[in-house]
Amino acid sequence: MSALPRVVLAQAQRPVVAVFWESEFPSIQGCRVTRDILQQALRDFTVHFLTEAELIARLNTDQFDLFVNPFGSAFPKRAWPALLKYLRGGGNWLNIGGVPLSRPVVADGSGWRAESHQTAYHKQLGITHSFTLRENIPEFNFNAQVDEVFELYMRLSSTNSEPDEAGSDGPREGFVKPLISGKTAAPVIQIDRIEAEFAGGRWVFANFTGTIQDIAVRRFANVAVQGARRFEVRSGFACYREGETPALNASLRRPKGELGKLIAGPCRIEVRDSSDRVVAQRNVTLEIKDAVATATVSLSGAVSLSQGSSPGFSHGFYKINAKVPFRSVDGSSDELDYESGFWFYDEKVITNGKPLTVDDHFFYRNGEVFPVTGVTYMASDVHRRFLFDPNPLVWERDFRAMKEAGVNMVRTGIWTGWKKYMPVVGKVDDGVLRAFDAFLLTAHKYEIPVIFTFFAFLPETWGGLNAYLDPRAFKAQQEFISAFTKRYPRVDDVMWDFINEPSFCSPKYLWNCRPNYDDHEKAAWKQWLKDRYPARNEEELISHLQQLWRTTSADPFGLPQLKDFESVHLIDDRQPLKTLDYRLFAQDMFIRWTRQMTEAVRSNGNPKQLITVGQDEAGLGDSPNIQFFAKEIDFTSLHNWWANDDLVWDSVLAKAPAKLSLMEETGVMFYETPDATRPWRSEQNVSNLLERKMALSVGADGAGFIEWVWNTNPYMNSTNEVGIGFHRVDGTAKPEFFPFLALAEFMGKHGRLLRERQPEPVAMVIPHSQMFSPRSFAHEATRRCVRAMYYHCGVSLQAVSEYTLADYSLNAKLIVVPSPFVLTEKCWQALLTAARNGATVAISGVIDADDHGLPVERSNLFDVTAVSAPVSQLETIRIGSQVYTTRYEGEKMQRIEKSLFPRVGLPVRPHGSGKLIWCPIPLEVGDSMTALSAYYDFALNHAGVTRIFSASPHSPAVLVLPSVFRDVVLYTFVSETDLAKTMQITHLETKTSFPVTVRAERTAMVLLDRKNGQVLARL
């Protein structure tokens, strides 16, 4: 636990303290503080006990050194404007107990009435939400009894540094330091407000209920009254090369000034090498200007004891410890200290990484399967600015902690401010590049491979008109990427992620596929149409496009209008059919851009370095789509943030048949109740959901996961961002950290056994022609297909795009095409080829239309000529001997068609060595999971697909997910119910059984020996 600073106040100068006190005022979630305790605690101060009216008057007129609220979460509502004014003036504040400013209290007749809990007041201070910890609270020994702790989430930026960039962070307006803390809770924290509207104030919050003694109150008051200050000593560069002389920059900021009175002597700096031997010492006088004192220190002439008496530094890491004597506001002695570090480049360390290789399912390291249990990490002190404001000592400590926790991969990169990194094209800031040297050196010291991300959402253009199509833009992007990659030709375990969650291509419509309408895009679009639809002349091409898009336009080459993308009842002057081609154009243009960026990486001459693109769930739709660009990269990556109700679907659609799929960014977005008074999920609920995501990242044919993030980022002007991360802003661990520890340990011990994954017997074709059209139900159809197969039929499947089906050898026994409505002829022929070769193909709904909705003859294979018609609200279908019904709700009766022909059961037709099964009703977009599961069971039986397990009792509330490998079977169990479930699982291959209990909304894993059915491990 952290030590509590002790400050002894001198009698000569007595700080003035205002204590709010009303004898009948309610203490809510407080610390049972009496007036006598306060008087004893504050005996060395000049204290004013003030009523509500007095407090309002005095805060508006007098200057206090400290305001004390002893009533926990409760505060006088009428005093809020005066208190806010005081805090905006840099006022210091001690709040004893509870959640600060969450329970306004008003005078009610002769008494006081507390209003309900709310966040409106403290949100104005950057305190976004609070969580109550009542169980597993560490023991604390600081003259207090802690019954429950209120953990605060805090936003410490109120603006964006790059207002036009979606990933921008903001200035670091404040710093949080736990005064009392354990691993999971910090009952007392200190917040120093350095910049913006609260600059100068130091806030000390005792955020707990229980009892507190006067000595603890005195210590907290002594800390709070000092005011905000920030002392730092950093190296000029994070990494130096042989023969260079390090320079250090010291700074001390105190927004309230008076540094000339308070700095009591020179700053003492000591530098130690990795063996903890002193190699340099300096005393330097800080030069004061207004509220800042600075100094620059050269380490020339330093002696490296590791090299005997020769001057200079050897390779390795160096730690800086700096101290400056400082007077407290009352004149007593104090001392500020700061620790940082720097590297001297060590080629042996940076090249010691073991190469990572990939197959279709996993990473490999040293020839062993390497399931990823990783995190996103930048820095726990400055977060996204870690390459501009590096402190390698912070990285050193964090990487050590991550290694101990089981983190085996780190993702980092640049999310904002690219023009600051490369202000002139071709010249990336040297300090940034050296900082990344130091970052990689630290990672390699702990044998943790790194994924580095270059861009976010849209690549920077450096003055170009189009992020993907303007040569000026992509040449600058290549220069930017090359500046990093060419430094590491001998580093084998750094991976390059070109862009985080890319869109195409309008910056006004991030995470949607919409045109930018610039000249580069217009020219590329016209050329793409000419290449896609070859014609003898332009007149013939125009005629063909008129037919495809059902337009009379004599010049159809214009980009689609925004209204063309809308799903409407009446088309009028829209051209919705053009949007399919635009979205396909977008896929091809993104592939072209990816190839250009690949050149920038491969030019460093190290083909061992893997490349990827980190896409979110928009990439399962019309944003750059994983199934399309997968062939261009070494592995695919999904960020599964939003589809919490269909996490398996997330994993299935993200997994291209020939590439491993890494859940490269996973976490839980922050939600709050409609009245904004509390978070939607408790921290334990978040933990449970994240646990399910992490487990499925391996169980659903994944290569592992990278959680977002190791430590939350309070320097984002976003309530959502400051709520995500394994560790809170005060450094304590959230509940979600502990299932990570368990899963990381499990995979660390047993992951090497997951060799030669056996393919799924079922493939699902993603109907992308429909998905890329305005009236699309493809997402719903594929979601329900996945849920029916996995949860109800107990069979796993793989996904493949309609546009790439012909390129893959699936060897699937059953191929399902869920309610496509329109389908390319190339895909249809690939399905027929698969059937001729022995597969069973099951397709549903309308099949007699190509990708542009033009009529084709396909139903004649079933000896009928089908006619399309709107679905009825309630449709019936005979499957085997039973009749099922499914309902089409909402707008579906106006949007969805079926095929009409006499139905006597499901038509099944032999085709070559295989079969074709057609359900004329689009079951995947109806409401009956019972009918859909029966249809799939029917198809599975015809395809001869055998189950891997049986479960008693069977319930779709708990997913049973077996992954079959050469020697073992990994069973993953995922509960979606609020009740614990106990089941008996029989592994049918060995006819052995084992029991498993899955806690409510939690997961379990069982590793089974495939030869004898013996349970090898459980999680």
PDB file of N, CA and C in Angstrom, residues 806-840:
ATOM      1  N   ALA A 806     -15.633 -19.037 -54.542  1.00  0.00           N
ATOM      2  CA  ALA A 806     -14.986 -19.833 -55.586  1.00  0.00           C
ATOM      3  C   ALA A 806     -13.478 -19.933 -55.392  1.00  0.00           C
ATOM      4  N   ASP A 807     -12.906 -19.086 -54.537  1.00  0.00           N
ATOM      5  CA  ASP A 807     -11.450 -19.050 -54.368  1.00  0.00           C
ATOM      6  C   ASP A 807     -10.950 -19.967 -53.263  1.00  0.00           C
ATOM      7  N   TYR A 808     -11.862 -20.531 -52.469  1.00  0.00           N
ATOM      8  CA  TYR A 808     -11.448 -21.311 -51.316  1.00  0.00           C
ATOM      9  C   TYR A 808     -11.865 -22.767 -51.461  1.00  0.00           C
ATOM     10  N   SER A 809     -11.022 -23.629 -50.940  1.00  0.00           N
ATOM     11  CA  SER A 809     -11.363 -25.056 -50.845  1.00  0.00           C
ATOM     12  C   SER A 809     -11.853 -25.305 -49.433  1.00  0.00           C
ATOM     13  N   LEU A 810     -13.167 -25.359 -49.279  1.00  0.00           N
ATOM     14  CA  LEU A 810     -13.739 -25.409 -47.932  1.00  0.00           C
ATOM     15  C   LEU A 810     -13.799 -26.826 -47.363  1.00  0.00           C
ATOM     16  N   ASN A 811     -14.019 -27.805 -48.223  1.00  0.00           N
ATOM     17  CA  ASN A 811     -14.179 -29.188 -47.771  1.00  0.00           C
ATOM     18  C   ASN A 811     -15.280 -29.321 -46.723  1.00  0.00           C
ATOM     19  N   ALA A 812     -16.293 -28.472 -46.840  1.00  0.00           N
ATOM     20  CA  ALA A 812     -17.404 -28.535 -45.901  1.00  0.00           C
ATOM     21  C   ALA A 812     -18.430 -29.559 -46.390  1.00  0.00           C
ATOM     22  N   LYS A 813     -19.008 -30.280 -45.440  1.00  0.00           N
ATOM     23  CA  LYS A 813     -20.062 -31.231 -45.804  1.00  0.00           C
ATOM     24  C   LYS A 813     -21.375 -30.517 -46.102  1.00  0.00           C
ATOM     25  N   LEU A 814     -21.608 -29.416 -45.384  1.00  0.00           N
ATOM     26  CA  LEU A 814     -22.832 -28.648 -45.574  1.00  0.00           C
ATOM     27  C   LEU A 814     -22.485 -27.189 -45.793  1.00  0.00           C
ATOM     28  N   ILE A 815     -23.055 -26.574 -46.835  1.00  0.00           N
ATOM     29  CA  ILE A 815     -22.896 -25.149 -47.102  1.00  0.00           C
ATOM     30  C   ILE A 815     -24.281 -24.513 -47.004  1.00  0.00           C
ATOM     31  N   VAL A 816     -24.407 -23.551 -46.108  1.00  0.00           N
ATOM     32  CA  VAL A 816     -25.679 -22.868 -45.872  1.00  0.00           C
ATOM     33  C   VAL A 816     -25.603 -21.475 -46.485  1.00  0.00           C
ATOM     34  N   VAL A 817     -26.638 -21.104 -47.226  1.00  0.00           N
ATOM     35  CA  VAL A 817     -26.740 -19.760 -47.798  1.00  0.00           C
ATOM     36  C   VAL A 817     -27.990 -19.123 -47.194  1.00  0.00           C
ATOM     37  N   PRO A 818     -27.841 -18.275 -46.172  1.00  0.00           N
ATOM     38  CA  PRO A 818     -28.995 -17.803 -45.414  1.00  0.00           C
ATOM     39  C   PRO A 818     -29.717 -16.630 -46.082  1.00  0.00           C
ATOM     40  N   SER A 819     -30.898 -16.887 -46.618  1.00  0.00           N
ATOM     41  CA  SER A 819     -31.800 -15.856 -47.162  1.00  0.00           C
ATOM     42  C   SER A 819     -31.054 -14.816 -47.996  1.00  0.00           C
ATOM     43  N   PRO A 820     -30.450 -15.208 -49.125  1.00  0.00           N
ATOM     44  CA  PRO A 820     -29.632 -14.247 -49.880  1.00  0.00           C
ATOM     45  C   PRO A 820     -30.443 -13.253 -50.708  1.00  0.00           C
ATOM     46  N   PHE A 821     -31.609 -13.645 -51.233  1.00  0.00           N
ATOM     47  CA  PHE A 821     -32.462 -12.800 -52.084  1.00  0.00           C
ATOM     48  C   PHE A 821     -31.816 -12.495 -53.430  1.00  0.00           C
ATOM     49  N   VAL A 822     -30.559 -12.021 -53.415  1.00  0.00           N
ATOM     50  CA  VAL A 822     -29.811 -11.827 -54.665  1.00  0.00           C
ATOM     51  C   VAL A 822     -28.468 -12.514 -54.487  1.00  0.00           C
ATOM     52  N   LEU A 823     -27.917 -13.002 -55.601  1.00  0.00           N
ATOM     53  CA  LEU A 823     -26.684 -13.784 -55.502  1.00  0.00           C
ATOM     54  C   LEU A 823     -25.959 -13.719 -56.836  1.00  0.00           C
ATOM     55  N   THR A 824     -24.623 -13.510 -56.769  1.00  0.00           N
ATOM     56  CA  THR A 824     -23.858 -13.460 -58.014  1.00  0.00           C
ATOM     57  C   THR A 824     -23.892 -14.820 -58.710  1.00  0.00           C
ATOM     58  N   GLU A 825     -23.800 -14.764 -60.007  1.00  0.00           N
ATOM     59  CA  GLU A 825     -23.781 -16.009 -60.774  1.00  0.00           C
ATOM     60  C   GLU A 825     -22.523 -16.810 -60.459  1.00  0.00           C
ATOM     61  N   LYS A 826     -21.416 -16.117 -60.225  1.00  0.00           N
ATOM     62  CA  LYS A 826     -20.165 -16.814 -59.884  1.00  0.00           C
ATOM     63  C   LYS A 826     -20.329 -17.611 -58.597  1.00  0.00           C
ATOM     64  N   CYS A 827     -20.994 -17.024 -57.602  1.00  0.00           N
ATOM     65  CA  CYS A 827     -21.225 -17.738 -56.349  1.00  0.00           C
ATOM     66  C   CYS A 827     -22.154 -18.925 -56.583  1.00  0.00           C
ATOM     67  N   TRP A 828     -23.208 -18.728 -57.373  1.00  0.00           N
ATOM     68  CA  TRP A 828     -24.147 -19.818 -57.636  1.00  0.00           C
ATOM     69  C   TRP A 828     -23.445 -20.992 -58.295  1.00  0.00           C
ATOM     70  N   GLN A 829     -22.590 -20.708 -59.259  1.00  0.00           N
ATOM     71  CA  GLN A 829     -21.871 -21.792 -59.929  1.00  0.00           C
ATOM     72  C   GLN A 829     -20.904 -22.481 -58.969  1.00  0.00           C
ATOM     73  N   ALA A 830     -20.298 -21.708 -58.047  1.00  0.00           N
ATOM     74  CA  ALA A 830     -19.410 -22.318 -57.059  1.00  0.00           C
ATOM     75  C   ALA A 830     -20.192 -23.242 -56.125  1.00  0.00           C
ATOM     76  N   LEU A 831     -21.421 -22.877 -55.800  1.00  0.00           N
ATOM     77  CA  LEU A 831     -22.264 -23.735 -54.971  1.00  0.00           C
ATOM     78  C   LEU A 831     -22.596 -25.027 -55.703  1.00  0.00           C
ATOM     79  N   LEU A 832     -22.926 -24.913 -56.981  1.00  0.00           N
ATOM     80  CA  LEU A 832     -23.234 -26.121 -57.761  1.00  0.00           C
ATOM     81  C   LEU A 832     -22.005 -27.024 -57.880  1.00  0.00           C
ATOM     82  N   THR A 833     -20.843 -26.402 -58.043  1.00  0.00           N
ATOM     83  CA  THR A 833     -19.605 -27.196 -58.105  1.00  0.00           C
ATOM     84  C   THR A 833     -19.364 -27.934 -56.797  1.00  0.00           C
ATOM     85  N   ALA A 834     -19.582 -27.252 -55.672  1.00  0.00           N
ATOM     86  CA  ALA A 834     -19.403 -27.891 -54.368  1.00  0.00           C
ATOM     87  C   ALA A 834     -20.365 -29.059 -54.213  1.00  0.00           C
ATOM     88  N   ALA A 835     -21.608 -28.892 -54.676  1.00  0.00           N
ATOM     89  CA  ALA A 835     -22.575 -29.987 -54.586  1.00  0.00           C
ATOM     90  C   ALA A 835     -22.144 -31.153 -55.466  1.00  0.00           C
ATOM     91  N   ARG A 836     -21.698 -30.860 -56.670  1.00  0.00           N
ATOM     92  CA  ARG A 836     -21.247 -31.943 -57.555  1.00  0.00           C
ATOM     93  C   ARG A 836     -20.104 -32.729 -56.920  1.00  0.00           C
ATOM     94  N   ASN A 837     -19.298 -32.031 -56.098  1.00  0.00           N
ATOM     95  CA  ASN A 837     -18.157 -32.691 -55.464  1.00  0.00           C
ATOM     96  C   ASN A 837     -18.508 -33.357 -54.139  1.00  0.00           C
ATOM     97  N   GLY A 838     -19.794 -33.341 -53.752  1.00  0.00           N
ATOM     98  CA  GLY A 838     -20.201 -34.103 -52.580  1.00  0.00           C
ATOM     99  C   GLY A 838     -20.816 -33.324 -51.448  1.00  0.00           C
ATOM    100  N   ALA A 839     -20.801 -31.998 -51.503  1.00  0.00           N
ATOM    101  CA  ALA A 839     -21.358 -31.200 -50.415  1.00  0.00           C
ATOM    102  C   ALA A 839     -22.876 -31.107 -50.535  1.00  0.00           C
ATOM    103  N   THR A 840     -23.528 -30.867 -49.419  1.00  0.00           N
ATOM    104  CA  THR A 840     -24.948 -30.532 -49.402  1.00  0.00           C
ATOM    105  C   THR A 840     -25.060 -29.018 -49.287  1.00  0.00           C
TER     106      THR A 840
END
